[in-house]
Coordinates of C-alpha atoms and ligand atoms in Angstrom, one line a residue:
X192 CA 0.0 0.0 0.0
X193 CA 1.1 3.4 -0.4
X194 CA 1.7 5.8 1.9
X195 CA 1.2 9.4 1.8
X196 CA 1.2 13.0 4.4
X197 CA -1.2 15.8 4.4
X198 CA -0.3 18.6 6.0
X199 CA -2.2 21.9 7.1
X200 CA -2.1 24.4 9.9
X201 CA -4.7 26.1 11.8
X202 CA -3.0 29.7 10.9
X203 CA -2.4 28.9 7.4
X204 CA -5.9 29.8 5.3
X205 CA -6.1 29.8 2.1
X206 CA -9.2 32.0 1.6
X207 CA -13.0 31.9 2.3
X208 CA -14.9 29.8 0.1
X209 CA -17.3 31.7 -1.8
X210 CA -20.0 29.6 -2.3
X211 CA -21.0 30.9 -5.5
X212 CA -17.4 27.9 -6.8
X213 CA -20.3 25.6 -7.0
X214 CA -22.3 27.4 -9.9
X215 CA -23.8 25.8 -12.6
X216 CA -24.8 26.5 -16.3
X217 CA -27.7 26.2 -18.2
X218 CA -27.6 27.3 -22.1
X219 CA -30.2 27.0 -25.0
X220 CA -28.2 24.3 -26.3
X221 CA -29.5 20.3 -27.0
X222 CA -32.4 19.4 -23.8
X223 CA -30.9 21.8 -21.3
X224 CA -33.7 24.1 -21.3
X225 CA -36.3 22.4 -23.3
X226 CA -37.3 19.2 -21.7
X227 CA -34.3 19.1 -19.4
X228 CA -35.9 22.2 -17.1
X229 CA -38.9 22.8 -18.9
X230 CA -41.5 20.5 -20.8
X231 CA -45.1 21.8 -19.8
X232 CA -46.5 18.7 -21.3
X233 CA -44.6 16.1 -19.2
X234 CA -46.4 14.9 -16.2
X235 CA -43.5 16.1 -13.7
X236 CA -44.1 19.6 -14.9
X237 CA -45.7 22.2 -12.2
X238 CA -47.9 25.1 -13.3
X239 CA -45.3 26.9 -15.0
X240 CA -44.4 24.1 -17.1
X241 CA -41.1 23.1 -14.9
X242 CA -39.9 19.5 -14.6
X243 CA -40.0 18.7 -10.6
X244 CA -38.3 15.9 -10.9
X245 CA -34.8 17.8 -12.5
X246 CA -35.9 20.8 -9.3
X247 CA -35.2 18.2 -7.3
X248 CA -32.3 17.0 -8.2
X249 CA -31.0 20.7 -8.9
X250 CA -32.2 21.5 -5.2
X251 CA -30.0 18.8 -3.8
X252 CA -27.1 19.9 -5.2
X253 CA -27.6 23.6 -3.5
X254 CA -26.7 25.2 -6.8
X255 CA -25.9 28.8 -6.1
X256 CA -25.5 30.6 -9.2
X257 CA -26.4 29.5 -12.8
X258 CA -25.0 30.8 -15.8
X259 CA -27.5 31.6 -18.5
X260 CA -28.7 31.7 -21.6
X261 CA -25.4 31.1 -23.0
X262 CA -22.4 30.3 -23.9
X263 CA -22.3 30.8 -28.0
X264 CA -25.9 31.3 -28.0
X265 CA -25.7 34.7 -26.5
X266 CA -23.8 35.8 -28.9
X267 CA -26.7 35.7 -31.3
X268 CA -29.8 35.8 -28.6
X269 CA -32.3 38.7 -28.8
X270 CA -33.5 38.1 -25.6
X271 CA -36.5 40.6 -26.5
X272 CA -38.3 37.2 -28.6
X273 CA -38.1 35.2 -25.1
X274 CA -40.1 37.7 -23.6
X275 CA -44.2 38.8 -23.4
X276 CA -47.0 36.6 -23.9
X277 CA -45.8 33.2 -25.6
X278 CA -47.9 32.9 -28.7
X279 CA -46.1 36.2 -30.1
X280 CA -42.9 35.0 -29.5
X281 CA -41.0 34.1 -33.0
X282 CA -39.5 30.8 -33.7
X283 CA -36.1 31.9 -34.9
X284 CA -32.9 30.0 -36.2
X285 CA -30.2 29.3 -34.1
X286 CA -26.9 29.9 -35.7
X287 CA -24.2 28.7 -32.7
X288 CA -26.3 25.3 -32.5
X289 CA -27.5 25.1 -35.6
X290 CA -31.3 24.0 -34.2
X291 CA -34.5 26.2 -33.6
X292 CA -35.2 28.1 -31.1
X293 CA -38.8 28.5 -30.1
X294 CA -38.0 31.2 -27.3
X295 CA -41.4 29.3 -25.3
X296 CA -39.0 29.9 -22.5
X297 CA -37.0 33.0 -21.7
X298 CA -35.6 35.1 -19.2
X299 CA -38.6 35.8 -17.0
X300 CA -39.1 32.0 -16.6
X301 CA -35.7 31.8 -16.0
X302 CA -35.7 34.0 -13.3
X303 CA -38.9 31.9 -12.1
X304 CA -36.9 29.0 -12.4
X305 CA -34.1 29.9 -10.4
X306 CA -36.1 31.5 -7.5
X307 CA -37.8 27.5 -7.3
X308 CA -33.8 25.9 -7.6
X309 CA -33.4 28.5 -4.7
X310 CA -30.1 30.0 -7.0
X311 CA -29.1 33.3 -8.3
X312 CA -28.7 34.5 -11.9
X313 CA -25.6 35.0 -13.8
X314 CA -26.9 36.3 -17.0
X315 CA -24.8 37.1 -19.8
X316 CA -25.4 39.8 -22.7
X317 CA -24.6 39.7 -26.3
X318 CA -21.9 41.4 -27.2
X319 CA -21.4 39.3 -30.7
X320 CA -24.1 40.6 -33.3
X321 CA -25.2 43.1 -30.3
X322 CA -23.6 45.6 -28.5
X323 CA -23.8 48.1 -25.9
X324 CA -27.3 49.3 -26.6
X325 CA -28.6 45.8 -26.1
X326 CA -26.6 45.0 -22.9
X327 CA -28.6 48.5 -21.8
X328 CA -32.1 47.3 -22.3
X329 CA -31.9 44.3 -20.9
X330 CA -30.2 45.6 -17.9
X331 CA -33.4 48.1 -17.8
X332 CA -35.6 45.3 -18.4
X333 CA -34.4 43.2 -15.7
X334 CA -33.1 45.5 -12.6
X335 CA -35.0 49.3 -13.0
X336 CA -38.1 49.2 -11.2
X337 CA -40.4 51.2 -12.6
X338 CA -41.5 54.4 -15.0
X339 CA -39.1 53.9 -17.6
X340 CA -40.2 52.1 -21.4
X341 CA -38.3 48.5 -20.3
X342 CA -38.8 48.4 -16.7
X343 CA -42.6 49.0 -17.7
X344 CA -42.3 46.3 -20.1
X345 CA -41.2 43.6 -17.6
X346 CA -44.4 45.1 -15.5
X347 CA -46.8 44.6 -18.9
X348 CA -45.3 41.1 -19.0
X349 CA -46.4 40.4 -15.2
X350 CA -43.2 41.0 -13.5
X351 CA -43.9 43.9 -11.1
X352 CA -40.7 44.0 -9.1
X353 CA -37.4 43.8 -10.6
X354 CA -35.4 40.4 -11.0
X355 CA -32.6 42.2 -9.6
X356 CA -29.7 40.6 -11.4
X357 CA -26.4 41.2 -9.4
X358 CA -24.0 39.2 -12.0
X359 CA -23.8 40.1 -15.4
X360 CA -21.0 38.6 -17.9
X361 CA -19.8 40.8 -20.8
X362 CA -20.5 38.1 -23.7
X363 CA -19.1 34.8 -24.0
X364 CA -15.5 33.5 -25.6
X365 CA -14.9 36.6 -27.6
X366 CA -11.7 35.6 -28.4
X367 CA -13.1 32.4 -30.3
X368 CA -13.4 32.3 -34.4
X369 CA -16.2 29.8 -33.8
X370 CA -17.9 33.0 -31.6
X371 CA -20.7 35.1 -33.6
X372 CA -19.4 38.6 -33.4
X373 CA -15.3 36.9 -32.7
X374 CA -13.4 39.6 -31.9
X375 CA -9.8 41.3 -31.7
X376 CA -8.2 41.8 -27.8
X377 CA -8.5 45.3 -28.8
X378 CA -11.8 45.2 -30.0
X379 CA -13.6 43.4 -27.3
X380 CA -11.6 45.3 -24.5
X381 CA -13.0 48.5 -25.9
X382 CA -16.4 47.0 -26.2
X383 CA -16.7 45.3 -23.0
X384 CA -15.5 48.7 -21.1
X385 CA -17.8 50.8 -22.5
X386 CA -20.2 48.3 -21.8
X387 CA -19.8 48.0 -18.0
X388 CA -19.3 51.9 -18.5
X389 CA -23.0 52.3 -19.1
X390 CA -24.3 49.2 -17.4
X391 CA -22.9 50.4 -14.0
X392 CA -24.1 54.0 -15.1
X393 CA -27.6 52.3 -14.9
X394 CA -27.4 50.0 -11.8
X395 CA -23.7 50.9 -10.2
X396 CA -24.9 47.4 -7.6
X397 CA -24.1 45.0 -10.1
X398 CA -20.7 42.8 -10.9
X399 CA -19.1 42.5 -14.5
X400 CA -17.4 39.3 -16.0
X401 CA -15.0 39.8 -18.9
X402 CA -14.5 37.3 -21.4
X403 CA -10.8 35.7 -20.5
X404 CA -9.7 33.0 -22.7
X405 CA -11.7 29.6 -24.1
X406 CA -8.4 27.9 -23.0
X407 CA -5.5 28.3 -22.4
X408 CA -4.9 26.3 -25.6
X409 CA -5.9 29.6 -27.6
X410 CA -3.2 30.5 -29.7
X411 CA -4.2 34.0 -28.2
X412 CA -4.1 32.9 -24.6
X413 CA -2.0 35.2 -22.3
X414 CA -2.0 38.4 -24.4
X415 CA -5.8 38.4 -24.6
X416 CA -6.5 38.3 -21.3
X417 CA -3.4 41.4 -20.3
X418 CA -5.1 43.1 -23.6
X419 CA -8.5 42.8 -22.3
X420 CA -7.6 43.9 -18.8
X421 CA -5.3 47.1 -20.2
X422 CA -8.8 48.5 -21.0
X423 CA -11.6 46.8 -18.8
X424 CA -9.3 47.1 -15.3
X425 CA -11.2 49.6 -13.4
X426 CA -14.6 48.7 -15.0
X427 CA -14.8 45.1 -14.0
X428 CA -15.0 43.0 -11.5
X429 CA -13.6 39.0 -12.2
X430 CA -12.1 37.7 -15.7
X431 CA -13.4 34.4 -17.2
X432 CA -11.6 31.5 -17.6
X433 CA -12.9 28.2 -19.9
X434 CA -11.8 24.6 -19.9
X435 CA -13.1 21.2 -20.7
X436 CA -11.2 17.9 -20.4
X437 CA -11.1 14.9 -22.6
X438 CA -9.7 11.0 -22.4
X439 CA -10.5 10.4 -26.4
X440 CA -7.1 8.6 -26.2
X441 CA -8.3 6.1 -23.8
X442 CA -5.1 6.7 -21.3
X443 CA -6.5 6.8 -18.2
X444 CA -3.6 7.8 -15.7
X445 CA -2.6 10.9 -18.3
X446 CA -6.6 11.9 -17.9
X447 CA -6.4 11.7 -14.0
X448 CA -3.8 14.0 -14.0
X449 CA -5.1 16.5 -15.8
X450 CA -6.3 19.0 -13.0
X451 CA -3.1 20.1 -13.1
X452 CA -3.4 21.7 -16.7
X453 CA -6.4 23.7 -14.5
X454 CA -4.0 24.5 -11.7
X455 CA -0.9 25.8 -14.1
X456 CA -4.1 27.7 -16.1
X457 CA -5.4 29.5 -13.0
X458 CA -2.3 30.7 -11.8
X459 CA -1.3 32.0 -14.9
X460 CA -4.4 34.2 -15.3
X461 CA -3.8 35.4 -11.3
X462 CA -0.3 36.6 -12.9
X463 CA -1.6 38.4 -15.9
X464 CA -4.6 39.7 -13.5
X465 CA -1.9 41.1 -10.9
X466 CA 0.6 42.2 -13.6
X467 CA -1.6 44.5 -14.9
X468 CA -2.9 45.6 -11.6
X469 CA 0.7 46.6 -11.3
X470 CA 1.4 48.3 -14.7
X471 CA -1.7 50.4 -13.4
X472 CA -0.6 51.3 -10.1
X473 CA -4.3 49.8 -8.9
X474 CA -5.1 48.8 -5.7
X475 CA -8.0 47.0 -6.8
X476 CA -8.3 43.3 -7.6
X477 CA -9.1 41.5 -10.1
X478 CA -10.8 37.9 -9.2
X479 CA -11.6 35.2 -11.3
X480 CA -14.9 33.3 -12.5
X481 CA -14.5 29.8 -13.8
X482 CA -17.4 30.1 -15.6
X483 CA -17.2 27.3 -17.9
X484 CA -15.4 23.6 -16.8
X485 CA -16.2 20.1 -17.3
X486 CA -15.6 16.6 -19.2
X487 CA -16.4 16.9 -22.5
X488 CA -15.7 14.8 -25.4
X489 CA -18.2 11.5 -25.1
X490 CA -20.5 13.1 -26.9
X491 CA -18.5 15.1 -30.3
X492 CA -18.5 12.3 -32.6
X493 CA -22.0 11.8 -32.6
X494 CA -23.0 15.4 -32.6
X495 CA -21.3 15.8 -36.0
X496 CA -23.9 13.3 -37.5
X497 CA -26.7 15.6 -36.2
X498 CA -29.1 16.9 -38.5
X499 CA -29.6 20.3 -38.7
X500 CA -32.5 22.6 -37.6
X501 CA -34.3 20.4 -35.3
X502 CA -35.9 21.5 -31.9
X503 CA -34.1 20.2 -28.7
X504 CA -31.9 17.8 -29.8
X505 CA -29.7 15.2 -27.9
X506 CA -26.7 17.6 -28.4
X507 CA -23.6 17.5 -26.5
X508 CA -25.1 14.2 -24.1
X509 CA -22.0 13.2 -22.7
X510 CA -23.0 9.8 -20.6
X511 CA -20.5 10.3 -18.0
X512 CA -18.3 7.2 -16.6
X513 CA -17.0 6.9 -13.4
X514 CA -13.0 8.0 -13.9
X515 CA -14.8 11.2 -15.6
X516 CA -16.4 11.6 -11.6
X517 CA -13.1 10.8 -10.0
X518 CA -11.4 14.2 -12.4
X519 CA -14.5 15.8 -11.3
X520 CA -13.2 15.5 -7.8
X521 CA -10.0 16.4 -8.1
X522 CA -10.9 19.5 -10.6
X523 CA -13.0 20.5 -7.5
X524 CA -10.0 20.1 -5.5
X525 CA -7.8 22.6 -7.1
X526 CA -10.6 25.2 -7.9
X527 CA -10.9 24.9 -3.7
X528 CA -7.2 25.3 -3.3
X529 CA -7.4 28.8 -5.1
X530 CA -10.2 30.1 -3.5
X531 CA -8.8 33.1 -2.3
X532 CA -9.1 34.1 -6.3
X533 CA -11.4 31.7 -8.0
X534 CA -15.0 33.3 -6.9
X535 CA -17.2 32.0 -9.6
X536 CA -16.8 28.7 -10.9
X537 CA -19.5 27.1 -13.1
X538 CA -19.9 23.4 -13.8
X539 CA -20.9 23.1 -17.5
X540 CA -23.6 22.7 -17.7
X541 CA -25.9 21.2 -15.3
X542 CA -29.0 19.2 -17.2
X543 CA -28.7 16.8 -20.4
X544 CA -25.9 18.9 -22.2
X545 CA -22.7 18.1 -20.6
X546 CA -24.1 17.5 -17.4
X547 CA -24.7 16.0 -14.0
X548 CA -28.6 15.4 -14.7
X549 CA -30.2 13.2 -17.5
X550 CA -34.1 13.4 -18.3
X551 CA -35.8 11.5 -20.3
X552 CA -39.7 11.3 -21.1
X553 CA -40.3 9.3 -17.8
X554 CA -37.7 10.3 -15.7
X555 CA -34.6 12.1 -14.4
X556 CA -31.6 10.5 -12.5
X557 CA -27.7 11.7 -11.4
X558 CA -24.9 11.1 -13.6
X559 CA -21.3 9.7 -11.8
X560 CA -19.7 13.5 -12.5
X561 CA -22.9 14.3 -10.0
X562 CA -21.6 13.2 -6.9
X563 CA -18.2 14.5 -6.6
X564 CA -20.4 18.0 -7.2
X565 CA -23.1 17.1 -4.5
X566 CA -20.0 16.5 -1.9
X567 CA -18.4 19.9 -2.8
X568 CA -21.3 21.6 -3.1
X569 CA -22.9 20.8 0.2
X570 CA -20.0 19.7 2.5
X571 CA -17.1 22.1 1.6
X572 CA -18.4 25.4 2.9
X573 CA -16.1 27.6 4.9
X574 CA -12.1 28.3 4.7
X575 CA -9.8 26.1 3.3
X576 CA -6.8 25.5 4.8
X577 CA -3.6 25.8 3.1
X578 CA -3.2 21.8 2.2
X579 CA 0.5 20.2 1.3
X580 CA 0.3 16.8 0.1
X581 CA 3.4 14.5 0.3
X582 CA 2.7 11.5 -1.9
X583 CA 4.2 9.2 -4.2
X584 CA 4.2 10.9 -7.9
X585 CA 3.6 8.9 -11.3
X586 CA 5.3 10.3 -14.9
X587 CA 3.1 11.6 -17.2
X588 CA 3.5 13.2 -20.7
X589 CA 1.5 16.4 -20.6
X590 CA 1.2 17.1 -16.7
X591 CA 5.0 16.1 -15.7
X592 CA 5.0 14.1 -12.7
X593 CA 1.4 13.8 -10.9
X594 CA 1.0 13.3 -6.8
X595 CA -1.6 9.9 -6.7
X596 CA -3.3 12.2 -4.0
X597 CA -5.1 15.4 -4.5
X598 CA -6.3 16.6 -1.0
X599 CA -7.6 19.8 0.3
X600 CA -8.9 20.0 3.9
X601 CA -11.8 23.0 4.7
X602 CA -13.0 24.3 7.9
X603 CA -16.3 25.2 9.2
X604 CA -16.1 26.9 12.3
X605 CA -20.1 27.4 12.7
X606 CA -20.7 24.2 12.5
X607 CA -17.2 22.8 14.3
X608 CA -16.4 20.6 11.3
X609 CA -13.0 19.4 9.3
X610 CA -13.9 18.0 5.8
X611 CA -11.2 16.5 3.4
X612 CA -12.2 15.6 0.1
X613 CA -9.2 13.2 -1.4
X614 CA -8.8 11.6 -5.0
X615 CA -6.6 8.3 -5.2
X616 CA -5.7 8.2 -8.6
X617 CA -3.3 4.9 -8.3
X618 CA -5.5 2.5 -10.4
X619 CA -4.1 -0.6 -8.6
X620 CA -2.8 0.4 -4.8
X621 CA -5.1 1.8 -1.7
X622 CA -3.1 4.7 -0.2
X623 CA -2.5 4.9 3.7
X624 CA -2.6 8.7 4.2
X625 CA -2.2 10.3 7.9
X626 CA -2.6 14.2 8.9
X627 CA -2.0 15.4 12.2
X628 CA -4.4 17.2 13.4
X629 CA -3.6 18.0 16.8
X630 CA -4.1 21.7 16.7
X631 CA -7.8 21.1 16.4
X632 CA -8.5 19.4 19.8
X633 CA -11.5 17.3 20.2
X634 CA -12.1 16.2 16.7
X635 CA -13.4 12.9 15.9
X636 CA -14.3 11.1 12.3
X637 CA -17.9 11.7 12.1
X638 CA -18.1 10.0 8.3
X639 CA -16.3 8.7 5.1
X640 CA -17.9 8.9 2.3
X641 CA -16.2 6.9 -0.7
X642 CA -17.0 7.0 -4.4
X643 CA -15.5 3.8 -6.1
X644 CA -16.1 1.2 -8.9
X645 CA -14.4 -1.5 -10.5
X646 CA -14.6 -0.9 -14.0
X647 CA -13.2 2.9 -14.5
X648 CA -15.9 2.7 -17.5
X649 CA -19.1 2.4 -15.6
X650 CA -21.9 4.5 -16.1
X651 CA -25.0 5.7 -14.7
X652 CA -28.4 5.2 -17.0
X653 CA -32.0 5.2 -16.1
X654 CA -32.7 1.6 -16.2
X655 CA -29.3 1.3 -13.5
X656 CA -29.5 5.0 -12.0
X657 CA -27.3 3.7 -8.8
X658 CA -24.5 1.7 -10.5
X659 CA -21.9 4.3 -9.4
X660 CA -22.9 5.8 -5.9
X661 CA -21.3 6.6 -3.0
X662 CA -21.7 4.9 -0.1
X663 CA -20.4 5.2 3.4
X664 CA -18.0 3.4 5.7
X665 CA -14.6 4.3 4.5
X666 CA -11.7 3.5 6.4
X667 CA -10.9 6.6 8.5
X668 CA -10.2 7.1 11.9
X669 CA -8.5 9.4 14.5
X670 CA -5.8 8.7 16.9
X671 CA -4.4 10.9 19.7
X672 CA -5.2 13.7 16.7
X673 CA -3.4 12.0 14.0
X674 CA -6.1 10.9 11.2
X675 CA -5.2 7.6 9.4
X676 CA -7.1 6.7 6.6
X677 CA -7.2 4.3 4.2
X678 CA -8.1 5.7 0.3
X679 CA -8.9 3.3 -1.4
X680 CA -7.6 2.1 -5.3
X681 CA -9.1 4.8 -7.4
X682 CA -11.3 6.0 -5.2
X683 CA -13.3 10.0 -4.4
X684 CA -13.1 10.6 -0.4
X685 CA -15.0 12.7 1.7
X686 CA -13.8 12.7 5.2
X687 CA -15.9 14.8 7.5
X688 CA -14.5 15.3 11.0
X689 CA -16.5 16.9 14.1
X690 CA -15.7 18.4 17.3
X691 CA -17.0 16.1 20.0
X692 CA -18.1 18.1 23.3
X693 CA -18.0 15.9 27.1
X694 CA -20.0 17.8 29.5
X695 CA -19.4 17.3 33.2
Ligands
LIG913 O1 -20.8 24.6 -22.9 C1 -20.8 24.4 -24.3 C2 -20.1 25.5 -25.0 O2 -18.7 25.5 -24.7 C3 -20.5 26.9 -24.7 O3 -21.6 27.3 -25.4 C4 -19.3 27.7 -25.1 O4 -19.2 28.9 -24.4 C5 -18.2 26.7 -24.9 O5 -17.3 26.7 -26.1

């Protein structure tokens, strides 16, 4: 068995964790929106035509944020045909997609929406074949309460009080040819700044996103983002940053290990943020939002055999496995270990396309990628602590030599609790791991949850909803403050210590 050391110390925080790491996504794209969240005619749907079965699931995970409508549909969305009474509202073709959009649903049932999944709005404008004037409107539309020609519009529409939209990004992967509207550094930074400009003229309360990178694989990566920032700096508030992971080549150890092309991305963006802080002589901050991360690449081949201008299609349906979950985890892990900068993170995206939740016509159940999320989501609130891990490495070829343990330990001091969520990526070897922990008297393991399967490949589907699920009994335990515990062979841990109280 290997062996390997955590480390941490009570004085040594990394940050706060702002809960709004565990945001979500939910485009016009495929069966996100239409029969993934909506689908008046199924038999789950409420009133309002929303599927309680996918609320319930959504619920569970405590989704924050969500990110919406897009992605590369905003770059082509007029949000005005998603809005008024339905039977006006113009079927319209879909040009990022390549479907048709029947804009039955729209940002006033989004906003319903989100106040059922009990999560805030992180609504983006089009700044590709729209501009500034647009990003005004529907800023008006959404957040001005009254006497003025869009707030009264929202009121015609049956929206008397303002949806009050605190987080607003400034268009989506500007820097990508495949974008509608695809523009220069120069251009978008000009754009996007004048933009905020008149946004936060209108309603100074909300916060700005500006488009980063779509990778750090863009042959523009680096100078985009110190371009972009040169004019935007004082006008916004976090930079984006997109990734998505694949294992088309089948190699499972080089896929484990590929948080670390996450890690190396983040810190490089926090280096081009604080340079040009610097060249500026700024004592503000710029912080990042995540906006867009996942596994993707299940699905690409079959989406190139889709046939065009369809409604709803099964677009982008990854069918997760369950070493897709165990990346999950450990992506989870390093967006925690840079919480002091990473703010907004958004897992992409969160039903049918890309995501956690499958629906079908009878019924809706959790993908493997789910659980890792759930964990993170609902367990790892508070402040993390600044966590070294000591373990045995493996050679890879893109990500240079990978620890077999990713670890990061949080705190919640309300509710007296350690949690450590740990990914064994050694395919054949369980890992003895130890951590003292004797600066936090009186702590005691409360539960171990561990997310495992034999076959790396299995999957989740609605006939066998449970085939990968966590269960609990892990092999943890603590000794005069020294935790020992036992990770198993490719295995997802969530360790959750408590503070035990004797009264006399
Ligand atoms: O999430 C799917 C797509 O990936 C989004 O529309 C786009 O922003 C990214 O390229």
């Amino acid at each position: 068995m290997k062996q390997a050391r955590i480390i941490t110390d009570k004085y040594y925080i990394t940050g706060t964790v702002d809960k709004r790491i565990y945001g979500s996504f939910l485009e016009h794209l495929g069966r996100a929106v239409y029969e993934g969240i909506y689908q008046p005619e199924h038999s789950q749907a409420d009133e309002q035509g929303f599927r309680k079965d996918t609320l319930a699931l959504v619920k569970e995970l405590q989704v924050p944020v969500v990110r919406y409508p897009g992605g590369n549909f905003v770059s082509g969305y007029f949000w005005e045909d998603g809005v008024g009474p339905k039977e006006n509202r113009p079927v319209k073709p879909e040009l990022a997609w390549h479907v048709l959009e029947s804009n039955a649903f729209g940002l006033n049932e989004f906003a319903d929406w989100s106040k059922k999944a009990g999560s805030d709005i992180m609504m983006a404008v089009n700044l590709g074949t729209r501009g500034m004037e647009d990003a005004r409107n529907i800023l008006e539309y959404c957040n001005f309460k009254k006497g003025t020609y869009y707030s009264d519009l929202r009121r015609q529409h049956g929206y008397e009080n303002p949806h009050n939209i605190k987080l607003w990004c400034l268009g989506n992967e500007m820097d990508g040819p495949w974008q509608m509207g695809h523009k220069t550094a120069a251009e978008y930074g000009r754009l996007a700044n004048e933009t905020a400009h008149i946004m936060k003229e209108l309603d100074p309360s909300i916060e700005l996103v500006a488009c980063g990178s779509s990778s750090a694989n863009m042959p523009t990566f680096g100078s985009w983002e110190a371009e972009v920032l040169d004019e935007t700096y004082d006008m916004v508030d976090y930079l984006s940053l997109h990734m998505y992971f694949e294992n088309s080549e089948n190699n499972t150890p080089e896929f484990l290990a590929k948080n670390r092309i996450m890690d190396d991305f983040i810190s490089t963006v926090i280096s081009i943020c604080d340079y040009v802080k610097g060249k500026k002589h700024s004592k503000k901050q710029i912080h990042l939002s995540f906006d867009e991360w996942n596994v993707w690449y299940h699905s690409k081949e079959s989406d190139q055999k889709l046939e065009r201008w369809t409604t709803a299609p099964h677009q982008l349906e990854d069918i997760y496995n369950f070493e897709d979950a165990l990346l999950v985890g450990s992506l989870l892990i390093t967006l925690l270990k840079h919480c002091d900068r990473v703010k907004i993170a958004c897992l992409a995206q969160l039903v049918n396309v890309i995501a956690p939740i499958m629906t079908s016509d009878t019924g809706a159940w959790r993908q493997t990628i789910y659980y890792p999320f759930l964990h993170a989501s609902t367990l790892g609130r508070g402040t993390v602590l600044t966590t070294l891990v000591e373990s045995p490495v493996y050679a890879t070829r893109d990500c240079g030599d990978a620890p077999y343990l990713d670890a990061v330990m949080l705190q919640n001091e309300d509710e007296e609790t350690l949690t450590l969520f740990a990914v064994n990526k050694d395919l054949a070897e369980d890992m003895e791991v130890t951590c003292d922990l004797r600066q936090f008297a009186g702590y005691t393991v409360q539960k171990h949850l561990v997310l495992t399967h034999d076959d790396m490949k299995a999957v989740n589907t609605e006939e066998h909803p449970d085939n990968v699920a966590p269960h609990e009994g892990g092999q943890s335990v603590m000794e005069d403050g020294i935790l020992h515990a036992v990770l198993g062979k490719h295995s997802w841990n969530v360790i959750q210590m408590k503070k035990y109280h004797t009264f006399n």
